Amino acid sequence: MQSRRDFPMKSIVVVGAQWGDEGKGKVVDYLAASFDYIARCAGGHNAGHTVIFGNDRFVLQLIPCGILRPGKHAVIGSGVVVDPAALVAELDTLAKSGIDITGRLHLSNRAHLIFPYHRQMEKAAEAARGEAKIGTTSRGIGPTYEDKMARHGIRVGDLLNAGRFREKLERVISDKDAVCRATYGVPLDTEGMAEQYLALGERIRPLIADSSELINDALDAGKSVLFEGAQGTMLDIDFGTYPYVTSSNAIAGGACTGLGVGPTRINGVAGITKAYTTRVGSGPFPTEMPDLEAKELRDRGKEYGAVTGRPRRCGWLDLAELRYAVRINGITTLVVQTINITNGITLVVGTASVPGLSIVTPATIGPWTVNKAFSANSETPDRFRPILPTSLAEMFTLRYR
Ligand code: IMP
């Protein structure tokens, strides 16, 4: 494994180079030791990673895992959509484990709030799509971003003023109720919602900040920032396999828009990939394995959703997809995870030809370069080529030159 010295930069983005679940949490947790701030820029509690810290096991969905390390600051940016009940549940878990977050956890006042009606409307919309459903995580993520773009979302900062919050919520609820009845034939269930949200608002009040000011001030003061992306490149709303995507910018550019930081302030982008590919939910997956092989890999890699428990679809490594991810994100370092899982399985790639991309492996293997051109969508039978021996260290890096 490379040492942390290989990431000497002040501000780097960690981004998923595939369809999410590449093990970003593990990398962020590892790198967090060398950074002052760990900041999350997109998505919501549709993401989730499990971190073992000391003797405890944490599933963190909203709070960056850097919070587990004493003295580190964790930031939830304006590009994140926040279900305050989910956030408070995470706060309770941290408190139970004796982790003091005072003055270290910061939540953007501009982040949009997820309400129960978002989940209700998402459920109805997915049911209405039938076979063409996206297979969302049912957390209300899409409808919350819809409201943000339609300019009638309600933000974290609105919780600070009870009167204004009630007024906004009433207006939105009456619009939503009409839409829900007309489109899906069901009324909205909004009983007690304002009071519940205002109570949750009191719990999170001390965390609320201007995340853009916070991060830019930190960088000005010479502090280092690790930007933690959620999901992965191919789930990005603009550059993923649309419409089978999530509703936010999961690519590296999302760090700028999701935290209020200029692109000139970011020094590098670490793309995270598995040694094979997985995806959850519906949508194109060019290197998907037949059932039997997928099952073996799924069982070995425990490839079940951290949030929903759904079995992940499994496939071979897709280098054309990775090349695309390198371009879209401006990836400077690729970290390959889960090599250990493939022990005894012939690891094959779906595609090839990434000019100049070479894999830096442990000394016993030596460098290896991909040199066969192929398109991600091609059905040519020779698309899967065995490429690697099967017992490497758990994690090593690819370098893009
Ligand atoms: P949504 O983000 O819940 O709207 O789901 C949209 C698509 O993104 C679905 O295919 C989900 O399975 C997928 N998705 C969302 N979050 C994650 C994640 O953290 N890992 C993998 N897939 C995800």
XYZ file of C-alpha atoms and ligand atoms in Angstrom:
424
model
C 0.000 0.000 0.000
C 1.186 3.504 -0.670
C 1.960 5.665 2.288
C 0.075 8.809 3.152
C 3.142 10.715 1.942
C 1.932 9.924 -1.596
C -0.903 12.365 -0.986
C 1.114 15.431 0.042
C -1.481 17.873 -1.231
C -3.444 20.360 0.779
C -6.821 19.713 -0.750
C -7.814 16.586 -2.607
C -11.115 15.131 -3.702
C -11.902 11.457 -3.175
C -14.371 10.360 -5.819
C -16.021 7.081 -6.797
C -14.751 6.043 -10.241
C -17.528 3.503 -10.909
C -21.161 3.167 -9.759
C -20.529 3.855 -6.079
C -19.626 1.415 -3.300
C -15.969 1.411 -4.372
C -14.783 1.657 -0.774
C -14.374 5.440 -0.600
C -15.105 5.387 3.128
C -12.115 3.175 3.790
C -9.798 5.443 1.785
C -11.209 8.598 3.341
C -10.843 7.079 6.789
C -7.225 6.137 6.020
C -6.344 9.555 4.606
C -8.300 11.497 7.227
C -5.442 11.034 9.669
C -3.387 13.449 7.503
C -6.055 16.104 6.896
C -7.510 18.816 9.135
C -10.975 19.000 7.536
C -13.005 16.230 5.908
C -15.902 17.641 3.920
C -18.834 15.919 2.260
C -20.190 17.650 -0.846
C -23.159 15.741 -2.352
C -25.814 13.093 -1.888
C -27.575 12.300 1.350
C -28.275 9.276 3.506
C -28.548 7.193 0.327
C -24.779 6.782 0.750
C -23.345 4.854 3.632
C -20.145 3.352 4.703
C -19.104 1.146 7.508
C -16.032 2.140 9.447
C -14.422 0.074 12.171
C -12.838 2.471 14.608
C -11.246 1.108 17.757
C -13.605 -1.627 18.929
C -16.677 0.017 17.463
C -18.367 -0.399 14.120
C -20.037 2.717 12.676
C -22.355 3.016 9.682
C -22.116 6.682 8.756
C -24.463 7.950 6.090
C -24.225 11.722 6.421
C -21.430 12.601 8.801
C -17.929 12.331 7.273
C -16.012 9.542 9.005
C -13.199 11.990 9.859
C -15.324 12.897 12.896
C -14.167 9.666 14.537
C -10.631 11.057 14.828
C -10.040 13.483 17.690
C -9.273 17.041 16.626
C -10.504 16.643 13.025
C -13.272 18.797 11.606
C -16.097 17.243 9.591
C -18.246 19.343 7.260
C -21.580 18.563 5.574
C -21.747 20.910 2.594
C -24.507 22.793 0.825
C -24.652 20.180 -1.956
C -25.804 17.514 0.503
C -29.504 16.879 1.137
C -30.166 16.325 4.815
C -32.818 14.333 6.613
C -32.468 15.867 10.083
C -33.905 12.761 11.759
C -31.171 10.641 10.130
C -28.548 13.180 11.162
C -29.733 13.251 14.771
C -29.736 9.430 14.847
C -26.057 9.515 13.790
C -25.303 12.129 16.430
C -26.863 9.834 19.046
C -24.738 6.902 17.870
C -21.570 8.975 18.138
C -22.557 10.240 21.592
C -23.197 6.669 22.780
C -19.660 5.754 21.768
C -18.293 8.739 23.663
C -17.202 10.680 20.579
C -17.233 14.376 21.357
C -18.185 16.412 18.306
C -18.292 19.796 20.000
C -16.991 22.478 17.646
C -15.881 19.837 15.104
C -19.011 19.036 13.116
C -20.341 21.713 10.781
C -23.526 21.636 8.703
C -24.117 24.044 5.827
C -26.985 26.468 6.327
C -27.624 26.122 2.557
C -28.093 22.340 2.532
C -31.628 21.336 1.544
C -33.865 19.405 3.928
C -35.486 16.079 3.137
C -39.093 15.806 4.373
C -41.290 12.715 4.721
C -43.329 13.903 1.716
C -40.210 13.537 -0.443
C -40.034 9.858 0.440
C -43.773 9.458 -0.066
C -43.645 11.054 -3.515
C -40.577 9.041 -4.510
C -42.310 5.807 -3.576
C -45.338 6.759 -5.628
C -43.191 7.826 -8.614
C -41.164 4.593 -8.568
C -44.355 2.522 -8.393
C -45.772 4.483 -11.331
C -42.657 3.740 -13.427
C -43.260 -0.024 -13.135
C -40.603 -2.027 -15.007
C -38.713 1.167 -15.844
C -38.160 2.041 -12.187
C -34.752 3.441 -11.251
C -34.392 1.313 -8.140
C -33.711 4.246 -5.842
C -32.765 3.942 -2.182
C -36.216 5.367 -1.192
C -34.651 8.051 0.978
C -36.381 10.963 -0.776
C -33.138 12.116 -2.397
C -34.423 12.774 -5.939
C -37.581 14.698 -4.945
C -35.521 16.884 -2.575
C -33.110 17.846 -5.356
C -36.130 18.388 -7.632
C -37.473 20.930 -5.141
C -34.063 22.584 -4.890
C -33.878 23.046 -8.655
C -37.513 24.123 -8.861
C -36.621 26.778 -6.268
C -39.093 25.741 -3.617
C -36.865 23.688 -1.370
C -36.503 24.366 2.354
C -32.977 24.703 3.680
C -31.227 23.954 6.960
C -30.910 27.683 7.659
C -34.712 28.002 7.552
C -34.929 25.960 10.759
C -33.326 28.839 12.653
C -36.446 30.990 12.385
C -39.577 29.108 13.517
C -42.073 31.585 12.082
C -40.475 31.706 8.647
C -40.042 27.933 8.610
C -43.738 27.304 9.362
C -44.769 29.738 6.659
C -42.547 28.135 3.994
C -43.559 24.614 4.964
C -47.276 25.417 4.850
C -46.932 26.823 1.351
C -44.931 23.866 0.072
C -47.246 21.322 1.701
C -50.333 22.760 0.084
C -48.640 22.627 -3.376
C -47.341 19.104 -2.811
C -50.625 17.798 -1.508
C -52.393 19.008 -4.645
C -49.755 17.395 -6.905
C -49.756 14.145 -4.960
C -53.548 13.823 -5.047
C -53.762 14.699 -8.736
C -50.826 12.565 -9.912
C -50.808 9.569 -7.602
C -54.286 9.699 -6.050
C -52.991 9.878 -2.446
C -52.980 12.746 0.053
C -49.821 13.855 1.851
C -49.364 12.839 5.454
C -48.084 16.003 7.150
C -49.441 15.686 10.704
C -47.070 17.232 13.281
C -44.312 17.740 10.710
C -43.494 21.384 11.468
C -43.115 20.763 15.221
C -41.044 17.649 14.651
C -38.662 19.507 12.300
C -38.345 22.505 14.605
C -37.430 20.160 17.480
C -34.816 18.460 15.307
C -33.636 21.935 14.284
C -32.876 22.720 17.929
C -30.685 19.614 18.134
C -28.655 20.575 15.072
C -28.624 24.351 15.649
C -25.066 24.353 17.122
C -23.722 22.669 13.977
C -25.131 25.140 11.459
C -22.507 27.220 9.652
C -21.541 28.746 6.327
C -19.530 25.816 4.977
C -18.029 27.823 2.115
C -16.634 30.446 4.452
C -15.414 27.772 6.838
C -13.505 25.773 4.215
C -12.052 28.789 2.426
C -10.894 30.281 5.735
C -9.335 26.947 6.666
C -7.439 26.792 3.359
C -6.324 30.419 3.801
C -4.976 29.466 7.211
C -2.898 26.676 5.664
C -5.144 23.824 6.802
C -5.680 20.751 4.636
C -9.077 19.620 3.354
C -10.182 16.220 2.122
C -13.300 16.463 -0.044
C -15.403 13.322 0.236
C -17.641 12.549 -2.736
C -20.674 10.291 -2.493
C -21.891 7.575 -4.895
C -19.777 7.357 -8.058
C -19.049 8.838 -11.488
C -21.550 6.685 -13.384
C -24.338 7.730 -10.989
C -23.677 11.435 -11.646
C -26.770 13.346 -12.757
C -24.962 14.920 -15.744
C -22.310 12.376 -16.746
C -23.615 9.054 -15.448
C -25.880 6.484 -17.106
C -28.847 8.883 -17.163
C -31.665 8.435 -16.194
C -30.388 5.537 -14.049
C -28.414 7.869 -11.816
C -28.725 9.670 -8.531
C -29.877 13.294 -8.516
C -26.643 15.096 -7.646
C -23.163 15.681 -9.021
C -21.196 12.684 -7.821
C -18.122 13.654 -9.871
C -15.135 15.634 -8.588
C -16.647 18.925 -9.801
C -19.348 18.406 -7.181
C -16.765 19.318 -4.537
C -16.755 22.915 -5.814
C -20.503 23.355 -6.192
C -21.308 21.326 -3.093
C -19.026 23.216 -0.743
C -18.546 26.657 -2.257
C -14.865 26.206 -3.082
C -13.241 27.372 -6.336
C -11.639 24.784 -8.644
C -8.277 26.524 -8.323
C -8.186 25.559 -4.665
C -8.202 21.829 -5.354
C -4.827 20.146 -5.887
C -5.678 16.588 -6.812
C -8.343 13.974 -7.345
C -8.124 10.402 -6.055
C -10.485 8.084 -7.938
C -11.520 4.930 -6.126
C -12.284 1.742 -8.032
C -12.788 -1.870 -7.138
C -10.832 -4.601 -8.936
C -14.220 -5.573 -10.352
C -17.427 -3.582 -10.793
C -20.716 -3.443 -8.929
C -23.887 -1.455 -9.256
C -27.116 -1.321 -7.292
C -30.460 -0.553 -8.866
C -31.439 -0.575 -12.523
C -29.561 0.669 -15.573
C -26.813 -0.212 -18.077
C -23.911 -2.319 -16.865
C -21.745 -3.377 -19.848
C -19.502 -5.866 -18.041
C -22.164 -7.507 -15.864
C -21.386 -11.150 -14.989
C -23.713 -14.108 -15.490
C -25.613 -15.072 -12.323
C -23.341 -17.862 -11.118
C -20.112 -15.867 -11.243
C -21.839 -12.788 -9.871
C -23.074 -14.807 -6.915
C -19.596 -16.085 -6.082
C -18.113 -12.600 -6.180
C -21.066 -11.139 -4.271
C -20.670 -13.656 -1.482
C -16.909 -13.241 -1.245
C -17.032 -9.466 -1.407
C -20.144 -9.207 0.800
C -21.632 -7.141 -1.982
C -24.868 -6.083 -0.348
C -25.951 -2.445 0.008
C -24.729 -0.763 3.216
C -27.946 1.281 3.336
C -30.641 -0.910 1.804
C -29.106 -4.398 2.127
C -29.919 -5.020 -1.561
C -27.669 -7.524 -3.386
C -25.320 -5.618 -5.697
C -25.055 -6.543 -9.358
C -21.480 -7.677 -10.049
C -19.294 -7.443 -13.159
C -15.760 -7.448 -14.444
C -13.551 -4.410 -14.263
C -14.454 -2.030 -17.097
C -11.447 -0.046 -18.214
C -13.297 2.001 -20.811
C -15.564 3.157 -18.003
C -12.522 3.892 -15.836
C -10.885 5.875 -18.612
C -14.070 7.916 -18.854
C -13.986 8.450 -15.090
C -10.360 9.600 -15.294
C -11.362 12.201 -17.887
C -14.562 13.452 -16.283
C -13.014 13.799 -12.847
C -9.452 14.785 -13.778
C -8.268 11.857 -11.669
C -4.610 12.100 -10.671
C -4.405 8.864 -8.673
C -6.510 5.740 -8.908
C -6.855 3.552 -5.851
C -7.861 -0.052 -6.504
C -9.783 -1.816 -3.759
C -10.907 -5.403 -3.130
C -8.036 -7.177 -4.873
C -8.110 -9.708 -2.027
C -11.688 -10.662 -2.866
C -10.644 -11.888 -6.288
C -8.184 -14.480 -4.966
C -8.725 -17.705 -6.877
C -11.120 -16.086 -9.342
C -9.731 -15.204 -12.739
C -9.886 -11.467 -12.709
C -10.800 -10.211 -16.118
C -11.392 -6.815 -17.629
C -14.303 -5.912 -19.783
C -12.497 -3.416 -21.905
C -9.098 -1.890 -22.378
C -6.970 0.834 -23.923
C -6.253 3.563 -21.497
C -3.253 5.240 -23.110
C -0.608 5.974 -20.544
C -2.457 4.272 -17.735
C -0.228 1.836 -15.962
C -0.842 -0.056 -12.792
C 1.675 0.290 -10.014
C 1.554 -3.043 -8.238
C 3.536 -4.509 -5.387
C 7.100 -5.471 -6.406
C 6.215 -9.138 -6.959
C 3.880 -8.318 -9.800
C 5.565 -5.443 -11.579
C 3.943 -2.788 -13.698
C 1.315 -3.751 -16.217
C -0.130 -1.632 -18.981
C -3.457 -1.942 -20.721
C -3.141 -1.766 -24.481
C -6.251 -3.096 -26.128
C -8.849 -0.705 -27.430
C -12.482 -1.397 -26.762
C -15.775 0.348 -26.368
C -17.842 0.035 -23.213
C -20.971 -0.819 -25.123
C -19.529 -3.378 -27.508
C -20.779 -6.938 -27.436
C -17.709 -8.482 -29.090
C -17.044 -11.864 -27.425
C -13.344 -11.297 -26.701
C -14.056 -8.293 -24.545
C -13.102 -10.080 -21.358
C -9.366 -10.658 -21.082
C -7.643 -12.177 -18.076
C -5.230 -9.553 -16.895
C -3.986 -10.034 -13.400
C -2.705 -12.763 -11.179
C -4.944 -13.194 -8.233
C -3.115 -12.632 -4.977
C -2.206 -9.034 -4.499
C -2.323 -6.841 -1.467
C -5.762 -5.617 -0.526
C -5.238 -2.182 -1.931
C -2.737 -0.702 -4.322
C -2.714 2.217 -6.647
C -2.869 2.927 -10.312
C -1.141 6.014 -11.511
C -2.401 8.048 -14.417
C 0.345 9.821 -16.317
P -31.238 7.573 -5.208
O -29.906 8.223 -4.987
O -31.806 6.973 -3.952
O -32.199 8.474 -5.925
O -31.016 6.318 -6.195
C -30.678 6.491 -7.570
C -29.731 5.394 -8.028
O -28.473 5.574 -7.388
C -30.194 3.977 -7.674
O -29.789 3.097 -8.712
C -29.419 3.675 -6.409
O -29.237 2.277 -6.231
C -28.109 4.373 -6.690
N -27.387 4.763 -5.478
C -27.665 5.803 -4.650
N -26.777 5.855 -3.638
C -25.911 4.849 -3.836
C -24.731 4.408 -3.142
O -24.309 4.955 -2.130
N -24.101 3.326 -3.693
C -24.529 2.715 -4.826
N -25.607 3.092 -5.499
C -26.293 4.146 -5.017
